[in-house]
Short mmCIF file of C-alpha atoms and ligand atoms in Angstrom, two decimals:
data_model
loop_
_atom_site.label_atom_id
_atom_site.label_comp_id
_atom_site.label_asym_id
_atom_site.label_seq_id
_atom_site.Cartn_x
_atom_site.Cartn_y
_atom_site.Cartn_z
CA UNK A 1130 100.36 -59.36 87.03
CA UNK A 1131 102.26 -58.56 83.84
CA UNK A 1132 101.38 -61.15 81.23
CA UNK A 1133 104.28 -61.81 78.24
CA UNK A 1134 103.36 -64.27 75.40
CA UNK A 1135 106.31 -66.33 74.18
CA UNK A 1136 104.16 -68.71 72.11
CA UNK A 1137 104.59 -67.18 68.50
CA UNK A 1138 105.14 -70.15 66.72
CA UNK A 1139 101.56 -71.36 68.04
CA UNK A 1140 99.71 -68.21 66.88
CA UNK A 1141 100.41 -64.78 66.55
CA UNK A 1142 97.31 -61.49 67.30
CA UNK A 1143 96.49 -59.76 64.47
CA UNK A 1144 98.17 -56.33 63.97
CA UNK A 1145 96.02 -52.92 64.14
CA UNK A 1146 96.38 -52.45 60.74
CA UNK A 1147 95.22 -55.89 59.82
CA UNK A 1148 92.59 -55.51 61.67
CA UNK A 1149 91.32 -51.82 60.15
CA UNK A 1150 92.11 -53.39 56.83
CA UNK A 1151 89.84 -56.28 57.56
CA UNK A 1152 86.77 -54.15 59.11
CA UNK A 1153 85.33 -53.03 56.45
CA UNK A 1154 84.68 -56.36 54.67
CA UNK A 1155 82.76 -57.95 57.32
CA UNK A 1156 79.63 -55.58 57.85
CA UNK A 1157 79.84 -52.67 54.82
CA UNK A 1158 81.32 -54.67 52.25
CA UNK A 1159 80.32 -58.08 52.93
CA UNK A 1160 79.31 -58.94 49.75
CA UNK A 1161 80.31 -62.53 47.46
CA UNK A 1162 83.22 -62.00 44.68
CA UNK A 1163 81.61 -64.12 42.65
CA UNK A 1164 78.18 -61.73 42.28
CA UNK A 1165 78.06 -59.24 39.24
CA UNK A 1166 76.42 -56.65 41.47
CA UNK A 1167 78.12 -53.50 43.40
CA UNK A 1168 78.69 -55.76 46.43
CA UNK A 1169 80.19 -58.23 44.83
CA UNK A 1170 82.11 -56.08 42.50
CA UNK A 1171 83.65 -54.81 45.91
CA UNK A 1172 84.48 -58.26 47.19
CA UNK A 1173 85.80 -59.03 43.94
CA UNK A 1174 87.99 -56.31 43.82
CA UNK A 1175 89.56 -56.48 47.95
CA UNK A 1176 90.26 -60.14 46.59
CA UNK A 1177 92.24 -59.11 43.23
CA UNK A 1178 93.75 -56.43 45.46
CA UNK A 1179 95.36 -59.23 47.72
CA UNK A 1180 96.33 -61.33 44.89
CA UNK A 1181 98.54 -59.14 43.86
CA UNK A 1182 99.81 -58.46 47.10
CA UNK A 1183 100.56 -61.97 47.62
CA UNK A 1184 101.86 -62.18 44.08
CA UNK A 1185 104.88 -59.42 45.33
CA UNK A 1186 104.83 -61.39 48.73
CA UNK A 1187 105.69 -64.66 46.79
CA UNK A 1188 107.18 -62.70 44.18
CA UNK A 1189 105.35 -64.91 41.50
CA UNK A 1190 102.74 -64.00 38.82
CA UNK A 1191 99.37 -63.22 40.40
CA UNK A 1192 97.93 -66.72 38.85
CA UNK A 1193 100.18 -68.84 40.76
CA UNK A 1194 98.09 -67.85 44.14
CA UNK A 1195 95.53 -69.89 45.67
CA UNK A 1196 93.51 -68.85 48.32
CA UNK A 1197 92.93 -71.49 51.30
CA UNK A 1198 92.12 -72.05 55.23
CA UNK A 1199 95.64 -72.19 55.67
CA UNK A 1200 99.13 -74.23 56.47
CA UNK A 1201 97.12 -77.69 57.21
CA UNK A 1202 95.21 -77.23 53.88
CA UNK A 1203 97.80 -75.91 51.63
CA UNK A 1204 100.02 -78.74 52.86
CA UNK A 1205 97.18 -81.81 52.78
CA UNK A 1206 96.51 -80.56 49.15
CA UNK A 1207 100.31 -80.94 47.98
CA UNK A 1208 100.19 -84.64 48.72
CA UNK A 1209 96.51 -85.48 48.09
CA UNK A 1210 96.54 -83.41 44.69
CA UNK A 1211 99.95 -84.63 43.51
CA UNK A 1212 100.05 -88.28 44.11
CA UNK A 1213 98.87 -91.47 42.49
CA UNK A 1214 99.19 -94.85 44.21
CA UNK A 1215 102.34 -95.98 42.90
CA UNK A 1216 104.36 -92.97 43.43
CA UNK A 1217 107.05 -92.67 45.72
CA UNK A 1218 106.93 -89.28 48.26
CA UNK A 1219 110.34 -87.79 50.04
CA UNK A 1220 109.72 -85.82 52.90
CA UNK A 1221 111.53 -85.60 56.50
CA UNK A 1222 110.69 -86.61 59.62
CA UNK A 1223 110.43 -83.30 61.31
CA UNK A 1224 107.66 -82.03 59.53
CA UNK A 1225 104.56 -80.58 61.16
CA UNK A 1226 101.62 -83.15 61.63
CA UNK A 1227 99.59 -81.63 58.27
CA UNK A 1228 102.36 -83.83 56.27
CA UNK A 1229 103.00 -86.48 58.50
CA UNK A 1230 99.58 -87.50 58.79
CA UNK A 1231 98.76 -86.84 54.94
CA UNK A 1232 101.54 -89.32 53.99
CA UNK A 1233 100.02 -91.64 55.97
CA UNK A 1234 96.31 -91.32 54.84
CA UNK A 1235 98.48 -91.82 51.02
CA UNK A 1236 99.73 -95.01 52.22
CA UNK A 1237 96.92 -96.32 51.86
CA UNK A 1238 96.61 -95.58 48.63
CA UNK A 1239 99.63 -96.87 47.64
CA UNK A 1240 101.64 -94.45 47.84
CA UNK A 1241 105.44 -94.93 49.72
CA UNK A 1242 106.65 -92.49 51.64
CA UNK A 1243 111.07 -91.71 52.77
CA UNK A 1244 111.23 -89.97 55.81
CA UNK A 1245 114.88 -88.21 55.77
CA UNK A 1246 115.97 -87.69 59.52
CA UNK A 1247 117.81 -84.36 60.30
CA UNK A 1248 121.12 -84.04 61.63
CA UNK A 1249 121.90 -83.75 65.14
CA UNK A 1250 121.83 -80.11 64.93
CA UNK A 1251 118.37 -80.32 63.26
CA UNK A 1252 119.44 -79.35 59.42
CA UNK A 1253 118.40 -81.91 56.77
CA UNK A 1254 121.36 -83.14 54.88
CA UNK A 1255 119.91 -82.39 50.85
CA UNK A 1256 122.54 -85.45 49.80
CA UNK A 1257 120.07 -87.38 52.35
CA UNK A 1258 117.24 -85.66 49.62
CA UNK A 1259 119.11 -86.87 46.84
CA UNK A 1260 120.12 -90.35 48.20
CA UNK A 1261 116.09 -90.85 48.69
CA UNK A 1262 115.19 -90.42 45.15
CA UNK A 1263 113.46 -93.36 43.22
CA UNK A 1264 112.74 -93.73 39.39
CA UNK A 1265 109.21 -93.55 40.79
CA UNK A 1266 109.80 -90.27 43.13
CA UNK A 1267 107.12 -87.62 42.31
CA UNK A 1268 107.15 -85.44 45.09
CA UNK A 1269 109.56 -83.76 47.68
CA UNK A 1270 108.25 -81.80 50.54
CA UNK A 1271 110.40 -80.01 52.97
CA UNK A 1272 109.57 -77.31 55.68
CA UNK A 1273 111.19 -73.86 55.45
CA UNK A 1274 111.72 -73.62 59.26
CA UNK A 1275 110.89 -76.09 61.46
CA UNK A 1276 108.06 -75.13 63.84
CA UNK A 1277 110.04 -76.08 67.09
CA UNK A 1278 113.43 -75.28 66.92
CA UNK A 1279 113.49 -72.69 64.22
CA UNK A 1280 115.96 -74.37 62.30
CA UNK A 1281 116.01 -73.14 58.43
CA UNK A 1282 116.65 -75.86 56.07
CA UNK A 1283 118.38 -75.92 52.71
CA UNK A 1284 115.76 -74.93 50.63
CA UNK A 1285 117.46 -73.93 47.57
CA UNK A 1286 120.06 -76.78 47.39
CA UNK A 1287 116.98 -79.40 47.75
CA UNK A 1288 115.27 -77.14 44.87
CA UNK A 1289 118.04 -77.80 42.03
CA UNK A 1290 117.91 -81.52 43.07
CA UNK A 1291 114.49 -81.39 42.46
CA UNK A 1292 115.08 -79.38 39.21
CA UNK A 1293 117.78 -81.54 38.50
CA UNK A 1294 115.55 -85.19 39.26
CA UNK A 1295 112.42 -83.80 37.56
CA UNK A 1296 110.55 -83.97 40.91
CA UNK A 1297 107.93 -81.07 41.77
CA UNK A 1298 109.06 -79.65 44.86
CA UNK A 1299 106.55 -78.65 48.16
CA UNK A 1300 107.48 -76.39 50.82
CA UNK A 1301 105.77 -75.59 54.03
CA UNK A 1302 106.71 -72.57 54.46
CA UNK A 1303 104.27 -71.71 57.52
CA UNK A 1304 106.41 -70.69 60.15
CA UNK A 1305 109.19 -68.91 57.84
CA UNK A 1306 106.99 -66.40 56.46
CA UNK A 1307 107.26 -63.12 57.23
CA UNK A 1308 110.90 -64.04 59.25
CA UNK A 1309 112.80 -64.65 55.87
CA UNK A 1310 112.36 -63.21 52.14
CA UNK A 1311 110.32 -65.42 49.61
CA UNK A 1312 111.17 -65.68 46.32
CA UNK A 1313 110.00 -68.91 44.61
CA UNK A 1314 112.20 -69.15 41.62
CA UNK A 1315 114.90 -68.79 43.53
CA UNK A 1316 113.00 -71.60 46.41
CA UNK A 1317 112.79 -73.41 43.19
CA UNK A 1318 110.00 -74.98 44.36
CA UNK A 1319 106.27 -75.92 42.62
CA UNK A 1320 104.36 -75.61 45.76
CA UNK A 1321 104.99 -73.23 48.63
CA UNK A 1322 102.32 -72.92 51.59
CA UNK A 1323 101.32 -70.14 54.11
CA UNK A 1324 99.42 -69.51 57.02
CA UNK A 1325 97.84 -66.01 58.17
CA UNK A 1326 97.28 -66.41 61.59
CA UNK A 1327 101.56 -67.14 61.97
CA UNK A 1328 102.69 -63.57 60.79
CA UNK A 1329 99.76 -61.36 62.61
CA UNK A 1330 97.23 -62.31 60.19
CA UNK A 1331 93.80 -63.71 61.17
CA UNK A 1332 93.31 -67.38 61.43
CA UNK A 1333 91.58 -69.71 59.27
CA UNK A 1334 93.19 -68.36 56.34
CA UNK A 1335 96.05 -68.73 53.81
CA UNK A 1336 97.53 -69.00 50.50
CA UNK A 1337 99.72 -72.13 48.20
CA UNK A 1338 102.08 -70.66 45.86
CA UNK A 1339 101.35 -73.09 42.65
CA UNK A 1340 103.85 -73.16 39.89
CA UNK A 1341 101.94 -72.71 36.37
CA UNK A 1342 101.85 -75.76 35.05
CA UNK A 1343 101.74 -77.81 37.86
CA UNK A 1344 99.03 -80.76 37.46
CA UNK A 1345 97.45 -80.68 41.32
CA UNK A 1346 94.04 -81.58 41.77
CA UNK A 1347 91.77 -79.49 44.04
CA UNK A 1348 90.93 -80.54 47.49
CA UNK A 1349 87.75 -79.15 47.55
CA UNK A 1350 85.50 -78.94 44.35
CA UNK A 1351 81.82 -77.11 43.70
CA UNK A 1352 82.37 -73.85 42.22
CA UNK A 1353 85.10 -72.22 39.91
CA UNK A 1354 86.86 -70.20 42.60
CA UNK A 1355 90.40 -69.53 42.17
CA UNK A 1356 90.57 -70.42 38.74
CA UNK A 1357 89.24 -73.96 39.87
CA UNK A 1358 91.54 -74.91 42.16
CA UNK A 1359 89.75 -74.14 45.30
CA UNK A 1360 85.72 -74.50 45.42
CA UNK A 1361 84.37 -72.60 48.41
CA UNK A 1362 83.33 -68.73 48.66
CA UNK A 1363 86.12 -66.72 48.81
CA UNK A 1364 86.89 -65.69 52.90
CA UNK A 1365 87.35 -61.94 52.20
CA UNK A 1366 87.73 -60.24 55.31
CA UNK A 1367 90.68 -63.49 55.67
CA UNK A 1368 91.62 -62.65 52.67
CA UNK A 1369 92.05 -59.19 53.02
CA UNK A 1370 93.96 -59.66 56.89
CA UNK A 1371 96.34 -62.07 54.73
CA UNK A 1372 97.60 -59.33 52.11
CA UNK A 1373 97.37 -57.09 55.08
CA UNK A 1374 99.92 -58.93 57.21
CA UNK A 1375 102.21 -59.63 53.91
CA UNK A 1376 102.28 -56.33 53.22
CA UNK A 1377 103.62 -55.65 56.62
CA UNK A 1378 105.70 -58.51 56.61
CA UNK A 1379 107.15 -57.43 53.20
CA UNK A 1380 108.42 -53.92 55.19
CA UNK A 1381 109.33 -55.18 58.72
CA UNK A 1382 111.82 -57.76 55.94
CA UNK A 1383 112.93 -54.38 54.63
CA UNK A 1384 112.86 -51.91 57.15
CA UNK A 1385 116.31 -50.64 57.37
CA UNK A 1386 120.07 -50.85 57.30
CA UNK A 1387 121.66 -54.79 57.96
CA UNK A 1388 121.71 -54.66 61.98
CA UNK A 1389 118.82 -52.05 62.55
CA UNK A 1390 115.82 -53.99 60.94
CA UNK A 1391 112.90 -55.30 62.89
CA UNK A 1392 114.08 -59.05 62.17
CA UNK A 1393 116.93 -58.27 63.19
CA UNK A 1394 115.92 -56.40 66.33
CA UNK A 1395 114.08 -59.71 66.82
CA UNK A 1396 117.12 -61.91 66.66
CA UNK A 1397 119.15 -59.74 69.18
CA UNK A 1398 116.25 -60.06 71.36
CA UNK A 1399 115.90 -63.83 71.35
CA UNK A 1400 119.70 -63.88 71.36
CA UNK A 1401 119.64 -61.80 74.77
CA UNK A 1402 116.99 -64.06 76.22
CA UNK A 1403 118.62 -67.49 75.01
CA UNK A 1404 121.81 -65.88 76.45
CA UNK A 1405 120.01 -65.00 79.80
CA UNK A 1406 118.39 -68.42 79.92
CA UNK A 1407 121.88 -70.38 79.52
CA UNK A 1408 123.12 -68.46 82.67
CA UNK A 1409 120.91 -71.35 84.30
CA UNK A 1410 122.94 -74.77 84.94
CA UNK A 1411 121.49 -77.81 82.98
CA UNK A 1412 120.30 -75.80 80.21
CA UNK A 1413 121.08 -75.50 76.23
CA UNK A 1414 119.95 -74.73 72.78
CA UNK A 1415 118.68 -77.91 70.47
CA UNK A 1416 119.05 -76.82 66.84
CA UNK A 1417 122.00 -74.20 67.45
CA UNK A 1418 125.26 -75.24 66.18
CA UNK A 1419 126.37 -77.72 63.75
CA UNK A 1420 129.99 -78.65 65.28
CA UNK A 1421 131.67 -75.32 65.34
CA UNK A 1422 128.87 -73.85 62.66
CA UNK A 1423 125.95 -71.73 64.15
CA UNK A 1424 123.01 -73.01 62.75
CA UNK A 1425 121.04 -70.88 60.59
CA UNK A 1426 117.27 -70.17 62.41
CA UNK A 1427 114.22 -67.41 61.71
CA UNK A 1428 114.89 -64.86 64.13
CA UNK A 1429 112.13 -65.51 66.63
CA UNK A 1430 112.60 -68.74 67.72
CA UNK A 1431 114.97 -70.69 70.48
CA UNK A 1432 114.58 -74.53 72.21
CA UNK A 1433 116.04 -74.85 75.36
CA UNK A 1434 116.45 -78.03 77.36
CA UNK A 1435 116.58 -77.79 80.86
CA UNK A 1436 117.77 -80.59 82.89
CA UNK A 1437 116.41 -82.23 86.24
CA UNK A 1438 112.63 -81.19 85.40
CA UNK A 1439 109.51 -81.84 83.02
CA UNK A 1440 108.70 -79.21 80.65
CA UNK A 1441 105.26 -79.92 80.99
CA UNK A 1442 105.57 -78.40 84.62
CA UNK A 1443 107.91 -75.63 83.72
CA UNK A 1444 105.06 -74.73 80.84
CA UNK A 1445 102.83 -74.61 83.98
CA UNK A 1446 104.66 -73.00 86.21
CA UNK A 1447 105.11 -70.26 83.73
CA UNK A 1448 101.45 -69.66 82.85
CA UNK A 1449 100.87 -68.95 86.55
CA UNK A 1450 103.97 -66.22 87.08
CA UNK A 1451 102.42 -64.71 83.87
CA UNK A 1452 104.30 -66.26 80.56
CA UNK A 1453 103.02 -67.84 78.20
CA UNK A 1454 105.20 -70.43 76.13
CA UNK A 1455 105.30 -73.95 74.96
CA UNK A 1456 106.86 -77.31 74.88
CA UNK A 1457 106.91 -79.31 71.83
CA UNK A 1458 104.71 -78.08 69.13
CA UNK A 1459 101.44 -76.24 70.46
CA UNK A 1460 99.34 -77.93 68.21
CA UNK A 1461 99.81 -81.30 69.65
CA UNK A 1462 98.92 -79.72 73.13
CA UNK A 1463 97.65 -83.03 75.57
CA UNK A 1464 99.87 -85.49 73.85
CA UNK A 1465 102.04 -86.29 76.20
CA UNK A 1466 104.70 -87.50 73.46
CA UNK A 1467 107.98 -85.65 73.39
CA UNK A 1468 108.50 -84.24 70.68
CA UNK A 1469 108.69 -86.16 67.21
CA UNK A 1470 110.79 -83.29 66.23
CA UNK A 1471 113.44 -83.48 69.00
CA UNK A 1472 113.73 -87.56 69.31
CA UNK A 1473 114.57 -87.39 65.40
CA UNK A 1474 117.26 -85.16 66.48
CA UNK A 1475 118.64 -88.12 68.72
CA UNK A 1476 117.73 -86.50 71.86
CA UNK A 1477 116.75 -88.81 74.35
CA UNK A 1478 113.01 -88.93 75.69
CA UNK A 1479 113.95 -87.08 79.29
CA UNK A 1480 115.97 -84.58 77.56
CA UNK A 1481 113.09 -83.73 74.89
CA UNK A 1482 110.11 -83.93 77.60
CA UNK A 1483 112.67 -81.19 79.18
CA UNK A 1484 112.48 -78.83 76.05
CA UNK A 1485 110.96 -76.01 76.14
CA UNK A 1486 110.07 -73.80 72.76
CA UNK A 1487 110.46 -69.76 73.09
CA UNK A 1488 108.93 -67.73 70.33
CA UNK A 1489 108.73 -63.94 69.99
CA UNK A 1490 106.14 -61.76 68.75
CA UNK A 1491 107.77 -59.25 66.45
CA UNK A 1492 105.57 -56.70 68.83
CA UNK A 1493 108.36 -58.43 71.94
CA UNK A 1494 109.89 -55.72 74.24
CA UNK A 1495 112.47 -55.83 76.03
CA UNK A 1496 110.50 -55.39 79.13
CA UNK A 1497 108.81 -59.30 78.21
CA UNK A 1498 112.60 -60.06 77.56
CA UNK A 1499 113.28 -59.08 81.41
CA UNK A 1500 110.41 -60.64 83.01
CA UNK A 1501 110.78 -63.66 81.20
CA UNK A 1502 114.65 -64.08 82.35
CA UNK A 1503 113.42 -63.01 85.94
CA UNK A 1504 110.65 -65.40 86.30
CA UNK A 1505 112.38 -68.49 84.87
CA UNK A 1506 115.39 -68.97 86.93
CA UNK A 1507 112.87 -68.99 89.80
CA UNK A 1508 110.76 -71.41 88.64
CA UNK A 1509 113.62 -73.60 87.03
CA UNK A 1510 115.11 -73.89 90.63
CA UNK A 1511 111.62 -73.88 92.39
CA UNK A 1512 111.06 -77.28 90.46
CA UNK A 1513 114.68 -78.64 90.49
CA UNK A 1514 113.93 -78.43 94.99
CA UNK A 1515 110.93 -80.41 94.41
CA UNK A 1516 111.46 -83.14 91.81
CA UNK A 1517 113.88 -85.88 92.30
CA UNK A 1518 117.04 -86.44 90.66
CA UNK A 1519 115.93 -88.84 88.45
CA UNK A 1520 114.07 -86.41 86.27
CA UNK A 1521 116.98 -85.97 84.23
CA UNK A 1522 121.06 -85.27 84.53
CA UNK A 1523 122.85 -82.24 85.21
CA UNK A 1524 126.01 -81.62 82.89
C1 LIG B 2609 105.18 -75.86 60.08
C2 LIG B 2609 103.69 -75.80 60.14
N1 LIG B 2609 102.97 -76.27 59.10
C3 LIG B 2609 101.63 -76.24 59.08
C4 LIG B 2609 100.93 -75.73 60.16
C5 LIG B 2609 99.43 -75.72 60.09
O1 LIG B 2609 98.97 -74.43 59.78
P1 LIG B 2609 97.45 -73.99 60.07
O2 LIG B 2609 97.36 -73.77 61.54
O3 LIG B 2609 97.26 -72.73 59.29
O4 LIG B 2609 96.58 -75.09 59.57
C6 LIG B 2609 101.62 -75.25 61.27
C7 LIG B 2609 100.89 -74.77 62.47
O5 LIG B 2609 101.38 -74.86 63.57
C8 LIG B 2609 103.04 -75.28 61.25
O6 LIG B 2609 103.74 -74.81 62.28
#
């Protein structure tokens, strides 16, 4: 049976050359950056090398990169190394569980937290931003693209009211990079953080852009790794896969003329599908349009709702015809929840268990793209025969 895997967002497979990049670090050059020796001089220099990779990836001086586990760490260490009980924190509530659940661990400590809700169409309003902001407002953190729906938020505009307010600035940037250019001045933010294993990188690894001058505290301390703001041996086979998968991130951005580029390939491949997918009654896009305004999304990414059925079956359903995709976020996978994302955009709770998330590889062909629209029709009106009406409203 062919096999297509639609579940991007969740994790991506390394590509080739990340993995020849990484090879040669785990056996032949294995050895710790921080020895004097040849094997560490080795190690020492693979991670310098990716610095500076990451540096151009960021397009920020090489000191302003920190080396991490990833999206869950660069995010927990915004809000843990940034805030004092006291402070006031502005984030939104669409935000992927790493925030959520770090503003709650600061509430503890005394430390408030805004939630800004989206707009129907899933765009946070930055006047919502500004309206939020307290004398005693330290910290904003907003996602680049939201993890479900795609959506791309206002980055920039919520950047100069942070310039404007005094306010250091955190993005998670997890699922935008590698689908949309980086440039942190322009981002205007202090923090910024990444995640390998979402742009064909390995997993367990990733990088937060840190604006010199910015007072954050380490997460983890012990040794004077990354200039002291990350104890912990340096993960250099990670780190190498990382600069690896930027680097080829940097070129697929880059790779052409506007309309032949392989983002753009990608959008007029999830276009097709979402396009193909519609042709099925009951069904539509959350996060598309804004009125008459298309909404602006990374390239991969497309929600669907489908009416009259669970999306917990369709996901099942799916797997066994041989596609692989997900509803809500993956990394909540047994909650049984819809989607924190979705309800905040006022869907209702039948309409966002019914919501199904499509993400593309940026390896996607468009023989997945023909499976995919030839399997789910069938099992869309497979399920529709057997469940009763009162799953959910056509129309
Ligand atoms: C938006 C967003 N932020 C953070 C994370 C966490 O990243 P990691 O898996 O590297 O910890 C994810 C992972 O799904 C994500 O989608």
């Amino acid at each position: 049976m062919r096999r297509v895997y639609m579940d991007a967002n969740a994790t991506t497979p390394l590509l080739p050359e990340v993995m020849e990049a990484m090879r040669p670090y785990w056996m032949d050059h294995f050895g710790n950056a921080s020895s004097i020796h040849l094997h560490g001089q080795q190690a020492h220099t693979a991670v310098n090398r990716a610095r500076e990779t990451m540096a151009e990836f960021f397009n920020c001086h090489e000191a302003e990169v920190v080396f991490n586990s990833g999206g869950t760490e660069g995010d927990n260490t915004a809000i843990f190394g940034l805030l004092h009980p006291g402070d006031h924190f502005i984030t939104t509530s669409i935000e992927h569980s790493a925030i959520l659940e770090a503003a709650k661990r600061v509430a503890q400590k005394g430390v408030e937290t805004t939630f800004v809700a989206p707009q129907p169409s899933g765009l946070i309003d930055p006047m919502d931003i500004r309206r939020a902001i307290r004398p005693a407002t330290r910290l904003i953190s907003v996602m680049l693209a939201n993890n479900e729906t795609g959506v791309l938020q206002p980055v920039e505009e919520i950047g100069k009211i942070a310039a404007e307010t005094g306010i250091f600035f955190h993005i998670d940037a997890v699922q935008g990079a590698g689908k949309v250019e980086f440039d942190m001045r322009r981002f205007g933010c202090h923090l910024l953080s990444i995640s390998a294993h979402k742009m064909h990188g390995p997993k367990g690894v990733g990088a937060l852009f840190v604006r010199r001058g910015t007072p954050i505290e380490p997460l983890l301390v012990g040794g004077s790794h990354e200039r002291r703001q990350r104890a912990g041996t340096e993960n250099v086979p990670g780190i190498v896969g990382l600069a690896k998968a930027a680097e080829l991130a940097m070129h697929s951005l880059a790779d052409g003329t506007p309309g032949g580029g392989t983002i753009d390939r990608l959008a007029r491949m999830r276009d097709w599908l979402e396009e193909g997918i519609l042709q099925i009654p009951g069904t539509g896009v959350n996060g598309a349009r804004d009125g008459d305004k298309v909404v602006p999304r990374v390239a991969n990414t497309t929600n669907i709702w489908f009416d009259q059925l669970e999306g917990e079956a369709l996901v099942i359903a799916l797997d066994l015809k041989g596609v692989s995709i997900s509803g809500g976020s993956a990394c909540h996978s047994g909650a049984t929840e819809p989607s924190h994302v979705l309800m905040a955009m006022g869907l209702d709770k039948t309409r966002a268990r019914a919501s199904l998330r499509f993400s593309l590889l940026k390896t996607a062909t468009g023989a997945d793209i023909d499976h995919v629209l030839q399997v789910v029709p069938q099992a869309v009106e497979h399920l529709r025969a057997l469940q009763p009406v009162a799953a959910g409203t056509l129309g």
